[in-house]
PDB file of C-alpha atoms and ligand atoms in Angstrom:
ATOM      1  CA  UNK A   1     -22.677   5.972 -33.305  1.00  0.00           C
ATOM      2  CA  UNK A   2     -20.860   8.267 -35.684  1.00  0.00           C
ATOM      3  CA  UNK A   3     -17.147   7.751 -35.522  1.00  0.00           C
ATOM      4  CA  UNK A   4     -13.902   8.293 -37.321  1.00  0.00           C
ATOM      5  CA  UNK A   5     -10.517   6.796 -37.059  1.00  0.00           C
ATOM      6  CA  UNK A   6      -7.215   8.486 -37.979  1.00  0.00           C
ATOM      7  CA  UNK A   7      -3.786   7.125 -37.748  1.00  0.00           C
ATOM      8  CA  UNK A   8      -1.064   9.336 -35.964  1.00  0.00           C
ATOM      9  CA  UNK A   9       2.450   8.907 -35.005  1.00  0.00           C
ATOM     10  CA  UNK A  10       3.157   8.348 -31.511  1.00  0.00           C
ATOM     11  CA  UNK A  11       4.654  11.902 -31.084  1.00  0.00           C
ATOM     12  CA  UNK A  12       1.557  13.462 -32.273  1.00  0.00           C
ATOM     13  CA  UNK A  13      -0.432  11.119 -30.029  1.00  0.00           C
ATOM     14  CA  UNK A  14       1.675  12.521 -27.189  1.00  0.00           C
ATOM     15  CA  UNK A  15       0.819  16.019 -28.436  1.00  0.00           C
ATOM     16  CA  UNK A  16      -2.765  15.089 -28.461  1.00  0.00           C
ATOM     17  CA  UNK A  17      -2.728  13.864 -24.881  1.00  0.00           C
ATOM     18  CA  UNK A  18      -1.249  17.238 -23.822  1.00  0.00           C
ATOM     19  CA  UNK A  19      -3.671  19.238 -25.814  1.00  0.00           C
ATOM     20  CA  UNK A  20      -6.543  17.232 -24.130  1.00  0.00           C
ATOM     21  CA  UNK A  21      -5.088  17.013 -20.762  1.00  0.00           C
ATOM     22  CA  UNK A  22      -8.014  18.734 -18.973  1.00  0.00           C
ATOM     23  CA  UNK A  23     -10.433  16.025 -20.356  1.00  0.00           C
ATOM     24  CA  UNK A  24      -8.509  12.893 -19.902  1.00  0.00           C
ATOM     25  CA  UNK A  25     -10.466   9.819 -18.486  1.00  0.00           C
ATOM     26  CA  UNK A  26      -8.803   8.514 -15.290  1.00  0.00           C
ATOM     27  CA  UNK A  27      -8.689   4.954 -16.754  1.00  0.00           C
ATOM     28  CA  UNK A  28      -7.992   3.905 -20.288  1.00  0.00           C
ATOM     29  CA  UNK A  29      -9.408   0.819 -22.237  1.00  0.00           C
ATOM     30  CA  UNK A  30      -6.970  -1.998 -22.863  1.00  0.00           C
ATOM     31  CA  UNK A  31      -4.348  -1.318 -25.463  1.00  0.00           C
ATOM     32  CA  UNK A  32      -5.133   2.595 -25.232  1.00  0.00           C
ATOM     33  CA  UNK A  33      -2.505   5.333 -24.520  1.00  0.00           C
ATOM     34  CA  UNK A  34      -5.383   7.817 -23.344  1.00  0.00           C
ATOM     35  CA  UNK A  35      -8.917   8.380 -23.416  1.00  0.00           C
ATOM     36  CA  UNK A  36     -10.562  11.658 -23.360  1.00  0.00           C
ATOM     37  CA  UNK A  37     -14.242  12.926 -22.875  1.00  0.00           C
ATOM     38  CA  UNK A  38     -14.857  16.356 -24.377  1.00  0.00           C
ATOM     39  CA  UNK A  39     -18.145  17.887 -23.867  1.00  0.00           C
ATOM     40  CA  UNK A  40     -18.994  17.416 -27.696  1.00  0.00           C
ATOM     41  CA  UNK A  41     -17.064  14.002 -28.302  1.00  0.00           C
ATOM     42  CA  UNK A  42     -14.944  11.092 -27.182  1.00  0.00           C
ATOM     43  CA  UNK A  43     -11.490  10.302 -28.135  1.00  0.00           C
ATOM     44  CA  UNK A  44      -9.467   7.264 -27.645  1.00  0.00           C
ATOM     45  CA  UNK A  45      -5.799   6.836 -28.749  1.00  0.00           C
ATOM     46  CA  UNK A  46      -4.406   3.425 -29.103  1.00  0.00           C
ATOM     47  CA  UNK A  47      -0.950   2.006 -29.116  1.00  0.00           C
ATOM     48  CA  UNK A  48      -1.610   0.678 -32.561  1.00  0.00           C
ATOM     49  CA  UNK A  49      -1.517   4.537 -33.531  1.00  0.00           C
ATOM     50  CA  UNK A  50      -5.043   4.624 -34.407  1.00  0.00           C
ATOM     51  CA  UNK A  51      -7.030   7.353 -32.799  1.00  0.00           C
ATOM     52  CA  UNK A  52     -10.802   7.072 -32.491  1.00  0.00           C
ATOM     53  CA  UNK A  53     -13.369  10.053 -32.603  1.00  0.00           C
ATOM     54  CA  UNK A  54     -16.884   9.255 -31.579  1.00  0.00           C
ATOM     55  CA  UNK A  55     -20.150  10.987 -31.186  1.00  0.00           C
ATOM     56  CA  UNK A  56     -21.173  14.819 -31.601  1.00  0.00           C
ATOM     57  CA  UNK A  57     -18.665  16.894 -33.397  1.00  0.00           C
ATOM     58  CA  UNK A  58     -16.274  13.891 -34.104  1.00  0.00           C
ATOM     59  CA  UNK A  59     -15.546  15.069 -37.586  1.00  0.00           C
ATOM     60  CA  UNK A  60     -14.674  18.500 -36.673  1.00  0.00           C
ATOM     61  CA  UNK A  61     -12.360  17.432 -33.681  1.00  0.00           C
ATOM     62  CA  UNK A  62     -10.511  14.814 -35.781  1.00  0.00           C
ATOM     63  CA  UNK A  63     -10.096  17.255 -38.685  1.00  0.00           C
ATOM     64  CA  UNK A  64      -7.811  19.402 -36.279  1.00  0.00           C
ATOM     65  CA  UNK A  65      -5.498  16.590 -36.517  1.00  0.00           C
ATOM     66  CA  UNK A  66      -5.960  15.208 -39.944  1.00  0.00           C
ATOM     67  CA  UNK A  67      -3.266  17.171 -41.539  1.00  0.00           C
ATOM     68  CA  UNK A  68      -0.734  15.287 -39.955  1.00  0.00           C
ATOM     69  CA  UNK A  69      -2.423  11.999 -40.329  1.00  0.00           C
ATOM     70  CA  UNK A  70      -0.230   9.321 -41.999  1.00  0.00           C
ATOM     71  CA  UNK A  71      -3.080   7.712 -43.800  1.00  0.00           C
ATOM     72  CA  UNK A  72      -6.502   8.810 -45.098  1.00  0.00           C
ATOM     73  CA  UNK A  73      -9.140   8.700 -42.688  1.00  0.00           C
ATOM     74  CA  UNK A  74     -11.421   5.631 -43.011  1.00  0.00           C
ATOM     75  CA  UNK A  75     -14.948   6.336 -41.882  1.00  0.00           C
ATOM     76  CA  UNK A  76     -16.702   3.282 -40.567  1.00  0.00           C
ATOM     77  CA  UNK A  77     -19.708   2.330 -41.920  1.00  0.00           C
ATOM     78  CA  UNK A  78     -22.093   1.033 -39.410  1.00  0.00           C
ATOM     79  CA  UNK A  79     -25.013   0.746 -41.614  1.00  0.00           C
ATOM     80  CA  UNK A  80     -26.286  -2.880 -42.682  1.00  0.00           C
ATOM     81  CA  UNK A  81     -27.005  -4.170 -46.062  1.00  0.00           C
ATOM     82  CA  UNK A  82     -30.742  -3.121 -46.460  1.00  0.00           C
ATOM     83  CA  UNK A  83     -31.692  -6.832 -47.490  1.00  0.00           C
ATOM     84  CA  UNK A  84     -29.636  -8.520 -44.644  1.00  0.00           C
ATOM     85  CA  UNK A  85     -32.742 -10.270 -43.047  1.00  0.00           C
ATOM     86  CA  UNK A  86     -33.000 -12.219 -46.173  1.00  0.00           C
ATOM     87  CA  UNK A  87     -29.492 -13.304 -46.910  1.00  0.00           C
ATOM     88  CA  UNK A  88     -27.766 -16.533 -46.034  1.00  0.00           C
ATOM     89  CA  UNK A  89     -25.654 -15.505 -42.906  1.00  0.00           C
ATOM     90  CA  UNK A  90     -23.681 -16.372 -40.096  1.00  0.00           C
ATOM     91  CA  UNK A  91     -25.000 -15.024 -36.905  1.00  0.00           C
ATOM     92  CA  UNK A  92     -23.056 -14.858 -33.386  1.00  0.00           C
ATOM     93  CA  UNK A  93     -24.221 -14.462 -29.902  1.00  0.00           C
ATOM     94  CA  UNK A  94     -22.974 -15.025 -26.348  1.00  0.00           C
ATOM     95  CA  UNK A  95     -24.574 -16.009 -23.052  1.00  0.00           C
ATOM     96  CA  UNK A  96     -23.133 -15.941 -19.697  1.00  0.00           C
ATOM     97  CA  UNK A  97     -21.277 -12.442 -19.706  1.00  0.00           C
ATOM     98  CA  UNK A  98     -23.373 -11.086 -16.641  1.00  0.00           C
ATOM     99  CA  UNK A  99     -23.830 -14.553 -14.952  1.00  0.00           C
ATOM    100  CA  UNK A 100     -21.532 -14.930 -11.727  1.00  0.00           C
ATOM    101  CA  UNK A 101     -22.228 -18.671 -11.978  1.00  0.00           C
ATOM    102  CA  UNK A 102     -21.969 -20.786 -15.310  1.00  0.00           C
ATOM    103  CA  UNK A 103     -19.614 -20.401 -18.359  1.00  0.00           C
ATOM    104  CA  UNK A 104     -19.278 -17.756 -20.968  1.00  0.00           C
ATOM    105  CA  UNK A 105     -20.875 -19.504 -23.970  1.00  0.00           C
ATOM    106  CA  UNK A 106     -20.658 -18.312 -27.652  1.00  0.00           C
ATOM    107  CA  UNK A 107     -22.199 -19.712 -30.758  1.00  0.00           C
ATOM    108  CA  UNK A 108     -21.950 -18.856 -34.475  1.00  0.00           C
ATOM    109  CA  UNK A 109     -24.837 -20.493 -36.460  1.00  0.00           C
ATOM    110  CA  UNK A 110     -25.218 -20.377 -40.221  1.00  0.00           C
ATOM    111  CA  UNK A 111     -28.610 -20.008 -41.597  1.00  0.00           C
ATOM    112  CA  UNK A 112     -29.341 -20.240 -45.325  1.00  0.00           C
ATOM    113  CA  UNK A 113     -32.102 -18.102 -46.654  1.00  0.00           C
ATOM    114  CA  UNK A 114     -34.002 -21.060 -47.783  1.00  0.00           C
ATOM    115  CA  UNK A 115     -34.079 -22.206 -44.166  1.00  0.00           C
ATOM    116  CA  UNK A 116     -35.776 -19.002 -42.566  1.00  0.00           C
ATOM    117  CA  UNK A 117     -39.385 -20.019 -43.059  1.00  0.00           C
ATOM    118  CA  UNK A 118     -38.664 -23.388 -41.453  1.00  0.00           C
ATOM    119  CA  UNK A 119     -36.825 -21.833 -38.459  1.00  0.00           C
ATOM    120  CA  UNK A 120     -39.763 -19.470 -38.156  1.00  0.00           C
ATOM    121  CA  UNK A 121     -42.123 -22.402 -38.122  1.00  0.00           C
ATOM    122  CA  UNK A 122     -39.978 -23.978 -35.300  1.00  0.00           C
ATOM    123  CA  UNK A 123     -40.409 -20.973 -33.316  1.00  0.00           C
ATOM    124  CA  UNK A 124     -36.933 -19.259 -33.366  1.00  0.00           C
ATOM    125  CA  UNK A 125     -37.473 -15.873 -32.328  1.00  0.00           C
ATOM    126  CA  UNK A 126     -35.693 -13.504 -29.745  1.00  0.00           C
ATOM    127  CA  UNK A 127     -34.490 -15.839 -27.020  1.00  0.00           C
ATOM    128  CA  UNK A 128     -35.146 -13.066 -24.349  1.00  0.00           C
ATOM    129  CA  UNK A 129     -38.929 -13.567 -25.207  1.00  0.00           C
ATOM    130  CA  UNK A 130     -38.608 -17.448 -24.583  1.00  0.00           C
ATOM    131  CA  UNK A 131     -38.669 -19.519 -21.386  1.00  0.00           C
ATOM    132  CA  UNK A 132     -35.778 -21.888 -20.601  1.00  0.00           C
ATOM    133  CA  UNK A 133     -38.136 -24.923 -21.351  1.00  0.00           C
ATOM    134  CA  UNK A 134     -39.046 -23.365 -24.772  1.00  0.00           C
ATOM    135  CA  UNK A 135     -35.350 -22.755 -25.524  1.00  0.00           C
ATOM    136  CA  UNK A 136     -34.420 -26.412 -24.817  1.00  0.00           C
ATOM    137  CA  UNK A 137     -37.376 -27.507 -27.085  1.00  0.00           C
ATOM    138  CA  UNK A 138     -36.292 -25.273 -30.050  1.00  0.00           C
ATOM    139  CA  UNK A 139     -32.688 -25.793 -29.664  1.00  0.00           C
ATOM    140  CA  UNK A 140     -33.055 -29.446 -29.870  1.00  0.00           C
ATOM    141  CA  UNK A 141     -34.757 -29.330 -33.245  1.00  0.00           C
ATOM    142  CA  UNK A 142     -32.514 -26.513 -34.680  1.00  0.00           C
ATOM    143  CA  UNK A 143     -29.312 -28.128 -33.816  1.00  0.00           C
ATOM    144  CA  UNK A 144     -30.165 -30.974 -36.241  1.00  0.00           C
ATOM    145  CA  UNK A 145     -30.876 -28.561 -38.962  1.00  0.00           C
ATOM    146  CA  UNK A 146     -28.293 -25.840 -39.001  1.00  0.00           C
ATOM    147  CA  UNK A 147     -24.612 -25.859 -38.676  1.00  0.00           C
ATOM    148  CA  UNK A 148     -23.146 -23.974 -35.956  1.00  0.00           C
ATOM    149  CA  UNK A 149     -19.952 -23.876 -33.651  1.00  0.00           C
ATOM    150  CA  UNK A 150     -20.380 -23.831 -29.896  1.00  0.00           C
ATOM    151  CA  UNK A 151     -17.578 -22.442 -27.715  1.00  0.00           C
ATOM    152  CA  UNK A 152     -17.954 -23.067 -23.819  1.00  0.00           C
ATOM    153  CA  UNK A 153     -15.548 -21.348 -21.673  1.00  0.00           C
ATOM    154  CA  UNK A 154     -15.692 -22.832 -18.243  1.00  0.00           C
ATOM    155  CA  UNK A 155     -14.927 -20.301 -15.339  1.00  0.00           C
ATOM    156  CA  UNK A 156     -11.822 -22.076 -14.400  1.00  0.00           C
ATOM    157  CA  UNK A 157     -10.331 -21.248 -17.789  1.00  0.00           C
ATOM    158  CA  UNK A 158     -12.135 -17.675 -17.786  1.00  0.00           C
ATOM    159  CA  UNK A 159     -10.573 -16.755 -14.530  1.00  0.00           C
ATOM    160  CA  UNK A 160      -7.225 -17.939 -15.598  1.00  0.00           C
ATOM    161  CA  UNK A 161      -7.207 -15.594 -18.691  1.00  0.00           C
ATOM    162  CA  UNK A 162      -8.893 -12.761 -16.967  1.00  0.00           C
ATOM    163  CA  UNK A 163      -6.111 -12.802 -14.447  1.00  0.00           C
ATOM    164  CA  UNK A 164      -3.486 -12.421 -17.183  1.00  0.00           C
ATOM    165  CA  UNK A 165      -5.072  -9.099 -17.879  1.00  0.00           C
ATOM    166  CA  UNK A 166      -7.727 -10.148 -20.489  1.00  0.00           C
ATOM    167  CA  UNK A 167     -10.894  -7.899 -20.115  1.00  0.00           C
ATOM    168  CA  UNK A 168     -14.346  -9.682 -20.687  1.00  0.00           C
ATOM    169  CA  UNK A 169     -14.797  -7.725 -23.889  1.00  0.00           C
ATOM    170  CA  UNK A 170     -11.451  -9.094 -25.095  1.00  0.00           C
ATOM    171  CA  UNK A 171     -12.281 -12.714 -24.074  1.00  0.00           C
ATOM    172  CA  UNK A 172     -15.666 -12.443 -25.571  1.00  0.00           C
ATOM    173  CA  UNK A 173     -14.322 -11.052 -28.844  1.00  0.00           C
ATOM    174  CA  UNK A 174     -11.803 -13.893 -29.353  1.00  0.00           C
ATOM    175  CA  UNK A 175     -14.533 -16.531 -28.873  1.00  0.00           C
ATOM    176  CA  UNK A 176     -16.817 -14.910 -31.268  1.00  0.00           C
ATOM    177  CA  UNK A 177     -13.914 -14.689 -33.862  1.00  0.00           C
ATOM    178  CA  UNK A 178     -12.887 -18.455 -33.111  1.00  0.00           C
ATOM    179  CA  UNK A 179     -16.417 -19.765 -33.455  1.00  0.00           C
ATOM    180  CA  UNK A 180     -16.910 -17.980 -36.807  1.00  0.00           C
ATOM    181  CA  UNK A 181     -13.545 -19.457 -38.094  1.00  0.00           C
ATOM    182  CA  UNK A 182     -14.595 -22.930 -36.834  1.00  0.00           C
ATOM    183  CA  UNK A 183     -18.100 -22.450 -38.712  1.00  0.00           C
ATOM    184  CA  UNK A 184     -16.558 -21.222 -41.913  1.00  0.00           C
ATOM    185  CA  UNK A 185     -14.329 -24.303 -42.079  1.00  0.00           C
ATOM    186  CA  UNK A 186     -17.447 -26.483 -41.372  1.00  0.00           C
ATOM    187  CA  UNK A 187     -19.677 -24.968 -43.947  1.00  0.00           C
ATOM    188  CA  UNK A 188     -16.740 -24.640 -46.666  1.00  0.00           C
ATOM    189  CA  UNK A 189     -16.958 -24.510 -49.611  1.00  0.00           C
ATOM    190  CA  UNK A 190     -20.248 -22.667 -49.048  1.00  0.00           C
ATOM    191  CA  UNK A 191     -19.644 -19.110 -47.862  1.00  0.00           C
ATOM    192  CA  UNK A 192     -22.005 -16.981 -46.059  1.00  0.00           C
ATOM    193  CA  UNK A 193     -23.228 -13.603 -47.698  1.00  0.00           C
ATOM    194  CA  UNK A 194     -22.592 -11.888 -44.689  1.00  0.00           C
ATOM    195  CA  UNK A 195     -21.729 -12.262 -40.998  1.00  0.00           C
ATOM    196  CA  UNK A 196     -23.791 -10.498 -38.209  1.00  0.00           C
ATOM    197  CA  UNK A 197     -22.328 -10.181 -34.654  1.00  0.00           C
ATOM    198  CA  UNK A 198     -24.732  -9.314 -31.981  1.00  0.00           C
ATOM    199  CA  UNK A 199     -22.940  -6.167 -30.928  1.00  0.00           C
ATOM    200  CA  UNK A 200     -21.239  -6.376 -27.605  1.00  0.00           C
ATOM    201  CA  UNK A 201     -18.607  -3.805 -28.535  1.00  0.00           C
ATOM    202  CA  UNK A 202     -18.217  -1.552 -31.253  1.00  0.00           C
ATOM    203  CA  UNK A 203     -16.641  -2.725 -34.376  1.00  0.00           C
ATOM    204  CA  UNK A 204     -13.357  -0.838 -33.754  1.00  0.00           C
ATOM    205  CA  UNK A 205     -13.253  -2.109 -30.333  1.00  0.00           C
ATOM    206  CA  UNK A 206     -13.842  -5.584 -31.337  1.00  0.00           C
ATOM    207  CA  UNK A 207     -11.004  -5.413 -33.664  1.00  0.00           C
ATOM    208  CA  UNK A 208      -8.646  -3.796 -31.318  1.00  0.00           C
ATOM    209  CA  UNK A 209      -9.453  -6.808 -28.917  1.00  0.00           C
ATOM    210  CA  UNK A 210      -8.435  -9.132 -31.895  1.00  0.00           C
ATOM    211  CA  UNK A 211      -5.315  -7.285 -32.763  1.00  0.00           C
ATOM    212  CA  UNK A 212      -3.131 -10.102 -31.775  1.00  0.00           C
ATOM    213  CA  UNK A 213      -5.157 -13.012 -32.995  1.00  0.00           C
ATOM    214  CA  UNK A 214      -4.653 -15.232 -36.074  1.00  0.00           C
ATOM    215  CA  UNK A 215      -7.257 -15.451 -38.510  1.00  0.00           C
ATOM    216  CA  UNK A 216      -9.152 -12.471 -37.826  1.00  0.00           C
ATOM    217  CA  UNK A 217     -12.441 -12.627 -39.959  1.00  0.00           C
ATOM    218  CA  UNK A 218     -13.020  -9.117 -41.498  1.00  0.00           C
ATOM    219  CA  UNK A 219     -14.738  -9.670 -44.737  1.00  0.00           C
ATOM    220  CA  UNK A 220     -18.557  -9.007 -44.784  1.00  0.00           C
ATOM    221  CA  UNK A 221     -18.818  -8.600 -41.028  1.00  0.00           C
ATOM    222  CA  UNK A 222     -21.578  -6.397 -39.555  1.00  0.00           C
ATOM    223  CA  UNK A 223     -22.452  -5.367 -36.144  1.00  0.00           C
ATOM    224  CA  UNK A 224     -25.679  -4.560 -34.718  1.00  0.00           C
ATOM    225  CA  UNK A 225     -27.216  -4.346 -31.175  1.00  0.00           C
ATOM    226  CA  UNK A 226     -30.501  -6.380 -31.048  1.00  0.00           C
ATOM    227  CA  UNK A 227     -29.235  -8.343 -33.941  1.00  0.00           C
ATOM    228  CA  UNK A 228     -31.509 -11.175 -32.784  1.00  0.00           C
ATOM    229  CA  UNK A 229     -34.415  -9.102 -34.336  1.00  0.00           C
ATOM    230  CA  UNK A 230     -32.520  -8.716 -37.488  1.00  0.00           C
ATOM    231  CA  UNK A 231     -31.726 -12.170 -38.664  1.00  0.00           C
ATOM    232  CA  UNK A 232     -32.781 -15.734 -37.479  1.00  0.00           C
ATOM    233  CA  UNK A 233     -29.172 -16.742 -37.661  1.00  0.00           C
ATOM    234  CA  UNK A 234     -28.368 -14.626 -34.490  1.00  0.00           C
ATOM    235  CA  UNK A 235     -31.490 -15.686 -32.836  1.00  0.00           C
ATOM    236  CA  UNK A 236     -30.724 -19.260 -33.484  1.00  0.00           C
ATOM    237  CA  UNK A 237     -27.218 -18.642 -32.202  1.00  0.00           C
ATOM    238  CA  UNK A 238     -28.559 -17.032 -29.263  1.00  0.00           C
ATOM    239  CA  UNK A 239     -30.823 -19.863 -28.473  1.00  0.00           C
ATOM    240  CA  UNK A 240     -28.217 -22.522 -29.097  1.00  0.00           C
ATOM    241  CA  UNK A 241     -25.828 -20.659 -26.662  1.00  0.00           C
ATOM    242  CA  UNK A 242     -28.589 -20.233 -23.975  1.00  0.00           C
ATOM    243  CA  UNK A 243     -29.080 -24.034 -24.264  1.00  0.00           C
ATOM    244  CA  UNK A 244     -25.602 -25.002 -23.780  1.00  0.00           C
ATOM    245  CA  UNK A 245     -25.190 -22.486 -20.803  1.00  0.00           C
ATOM    246  CA  UNK A 246     -28.448 -24.113 -19.213  1.00  0.00           C
ATOM    247  CA  UNK A 247     -27.160 -27.417 -19.406  1.00  0.00           C
ATOM    248  CA  UNK A 248     -23.695 -26.540 -18.005  1.00  0.00           C
ATOM    249  CA  UNK A 249     -25.500 -24.410 -15.300  1.00  0.00           C
ATOM    250  CA  UNK A 250     -27.462 -27.259 -14.155  1.00  0.00           C
ATOM    251  CA  UNK A 251     -24.324 -29.477 -14.102  1.00  0.00           C
ATOM    252  CA  UNK A 252     -22.696 -26.910 -11.940  1.00  0.00           C
ATOM    253  CA  UNK A 253     -25.691 -26.682  -9.567  1.00  0.00           C
ATOM    254  CA  UNK A 254     -25.480 -30.317  -9.052  1.00  0.00           C
ATOM    255  CA  UNK A 255     -21.722 -29.858  -8.186  1.00  0.00           C
ATOM    256  CA  UNK A 256     -22.756 -27.380  -5.789  1.00  0.00           C
ATOM    257  CA  UNK A 257     -25.274 -29.509  -4.158  1.00  0.00           C
ATOM    258  CA  UNK A 258     -27.895 -26.608  -4.092  1.00  0.00           C
ATOM    259  CA  UNK A 259     -29.873 -24.567  -6.788  1.00  0.00           C
ATOM    260  CA  UNK A 260     -27.825 -21.758  -8.147  1.00  0.00           C
ATOM    261  CA  UNK A 261     -29.385 -18.433  -9.649  1.00  0.00           C
ATOM    262  CA  UNK A 262     -28.552 -16.950 -12.900  1.00  0.00           C
ATOM    263  CA  UNK A 263     -27.190 -13.398 -13.062  1.00  0.00           C
ATOM    264  CA  UNK A 264     -25.324 -11.462 -10.596  1.00  0.00           C
ATOM    265  CA  UNK A 265     -27.896 -10.259  -8.035  1.00  0.00           C
ATOM    266  CA  UNK A 266     -28.062 -10.565  -4.043  1.00  0.00           C
ATOM    267  CA  UNK A 267     -28.927 -14.198  -4.299  1.00  0.00           C
ATOM    268  CA  UNK A 268     -25.818 -15.208  -5.926  1.00  0.00           C
ATOM    269  CA  UNK A 269     -23.822 -13.609  -3.142  1.00  0.00           C
ATOM    270  CA  UNK A 270     -25.665 -15.838  -0.554  1.00  0.00           C
ATOM    271  CA  UNK A 271     -25.086 -18.838  -2.652  1.00  0.00           C
ATOM    272  CA  UNK A 272     -21.560 -18.036  -3.130  1.00  0.00           C
ATOM    273  CA  UNK A 273     -21.051 -17.860   0.664  1.00  0.00           C
ATOM    274  CA  UNK A 274     -22.840 -21.005   1.031  1.00  0.00           C
ATOM    275  CA  UNK A 275     -20.250 -22.759  -1.479  1.00  0.00           C
ATOM    276  CA  UNK A 276     -17.283 -21.072   0.518  1.00  0.00           C
ATOM    277  CA  UNK A 277     -18.682 -22.485   3.896  1.00  0.00           C
ATOM    278  CA  UNK A 278     -19.408 -26.064   2.444  1.00  0.00           C
ATOM    279  CA  UNK A 279     -16.549 -26.677   0.245  1.00  0.00           C
ATOM    280  CA  UNK A 280     -13.914 -24.068   0.957  1.00  0.00           C
ATOM    281  CA  UNK A 281     -12.878 -20.701  -0.835  1.00  0.00           C
ATOM    282  CA  UNK A 282     -10.560 -22.742  -2.977  1.00  0.00           C
ATOM    283  CA  UNK A 283     -13.408 -24.331  -5.175  1.00  0.00           C
ATOM    284  CA  UNK A 284     -14.590 -20.822  -6.200  1.00  0.00           C
ATOM    285  CA  UNK A 285     -12.522 -20.466  -9.287  1.00  0.00           C
ATOM    286  CA  UNK A 286     -14.396 -23.610 -10.642  1.00  0.00           C
ATOM    287  CA  UNK A 287     -17.811 -21.962  -9.924  1.00  0.00           C
ATOM    288  CA  UNK A 288     -17.707 -18.284 -10.394  1.00  0.00           C
ATOM    289  CA  UNK A 289     -16.273 -15.403 -12.306  1.00  0.00           C
ATOM    290  CA  UNK A 290     -13.921 -14.132  -9.594  1.00  0.00           C
ATOM    291  CA  UNK A 291     -13.615 -10.455 -10.688  1.00  0.00           C
ATOM    292  CA  UNK A 292     -17.217  -9.851 -10.259  1.00  0.00           C
ATOM    293  CA  UNK A 293     -17.981  -7.850  -7.041  1.00  0.00           C
ATOM    294  CA  UNK A 294     -20.102 -10.787  -5.796  1.00  0.00           C
ATOM    295  CA  UNK A 295     -16.807 -12.663  -4.837  1.00  0.00           C
ATOM    296  CA  UNK A 296     -15.898  -9.925  -2.179  1.00  0.00           C
ATOM    297  CA  UNK A 297     -19.660  -9.455  -1.081  1.00  0.00           C
ATOM    298  CA  UNK A 298     -19.852 -13.338  -0.468  1.00  0.00           C
ATOM    299  CA  UNK A 299     -16.625 -13.327   1.484  1.00  0.00           C
ATOM    300  CA  UNK A 300     -17.975 -10.535   3.520  1.00  0.00           C
ATOM    301  CA  UNK A 301     -20.914 -12.443   4.346  1.00  0.00           C
ATOM    302  CA  UNK A 302     -19.039 -15.458   5.227  1.00  0.00           C
ATOM    303  CA  UNK A 303     -16.793 -13.309   7.702  1.00  0.00           C
ATOM    304  CA  UNK A 304     -20.089 -11.732   9.257  1.00  0.00           C
ATOM    305  CA  UNK A 305     -21.284 -15.535   9.926  1.00  0.00           C
ATOM    306  CA  UNK A 306     -17.952 -16.439  11.474  1.00  0.00           C
ATOM    307  CA  UNK A 307     -17.808 -13.457  13.970  1.00  0.00           C
TER     308      UNK A 307
HETATM  309 MN1  LIG B 401     -26.179 -10.707 -27.295  1.00  0.00          MN
END
């Protein structure tokens, strides 16, 4: 999406907030002072004094304030290098964000250009087109060939951080950055020609999430939706993340004592209710992402059954 960021004093940001008072959104993203949705564009002002204009007439709207801007505007390039599919790159992807049961799992994988044909041969492709059985089969082969970094955040830990006020987006961003850092160390002194993140948040939001982190990787980092289809490194990362997720998920089902379902549909409400009845509510932080609406739905099922 087309966007521009300008930096403003907090005073000007207050003026802006007042100027857009009829368009303010009821809630603001973490770290933001205000968010406004105009008919022609969206505006988000952050405590870091950055103001993001997105979509439609973003440039025109931003230009109203630019005279006062303390630094020159920086237009974010969202375009990828045209030859990115053929470069040696680190790709990152995550699994488990939308799953009530099972850990959030992030992988960064490094694929050198010479390895691309071999990975194709093994069957690496968009993991959404692969069955779990196929994913396991491919993952077992590629984990011996390519360097990667795998981070698994068990729900117990996830809930703890989430309750401290970290959004899922922020948690995911921190894990991606960590995985990239680990992998850069692992492959050093070689260096990737680019880093491609399967886009779960816009670049600016991603870096805003990371603002308090150490070692923020920014050099040659690109974002794209459906990045699995752009470079096999992302596809490989996705397969390795899903492989780890499946294993952890199966372990969790063993602990539950009955099969669990992926995703966050109605079935998981029933399964969570069954867990509460058989093991007590206090085990939930270990099994589920507590902030999902499923938790309350499951509790209501239990209440109905107890009536
Ligand atoms: Mn993804």
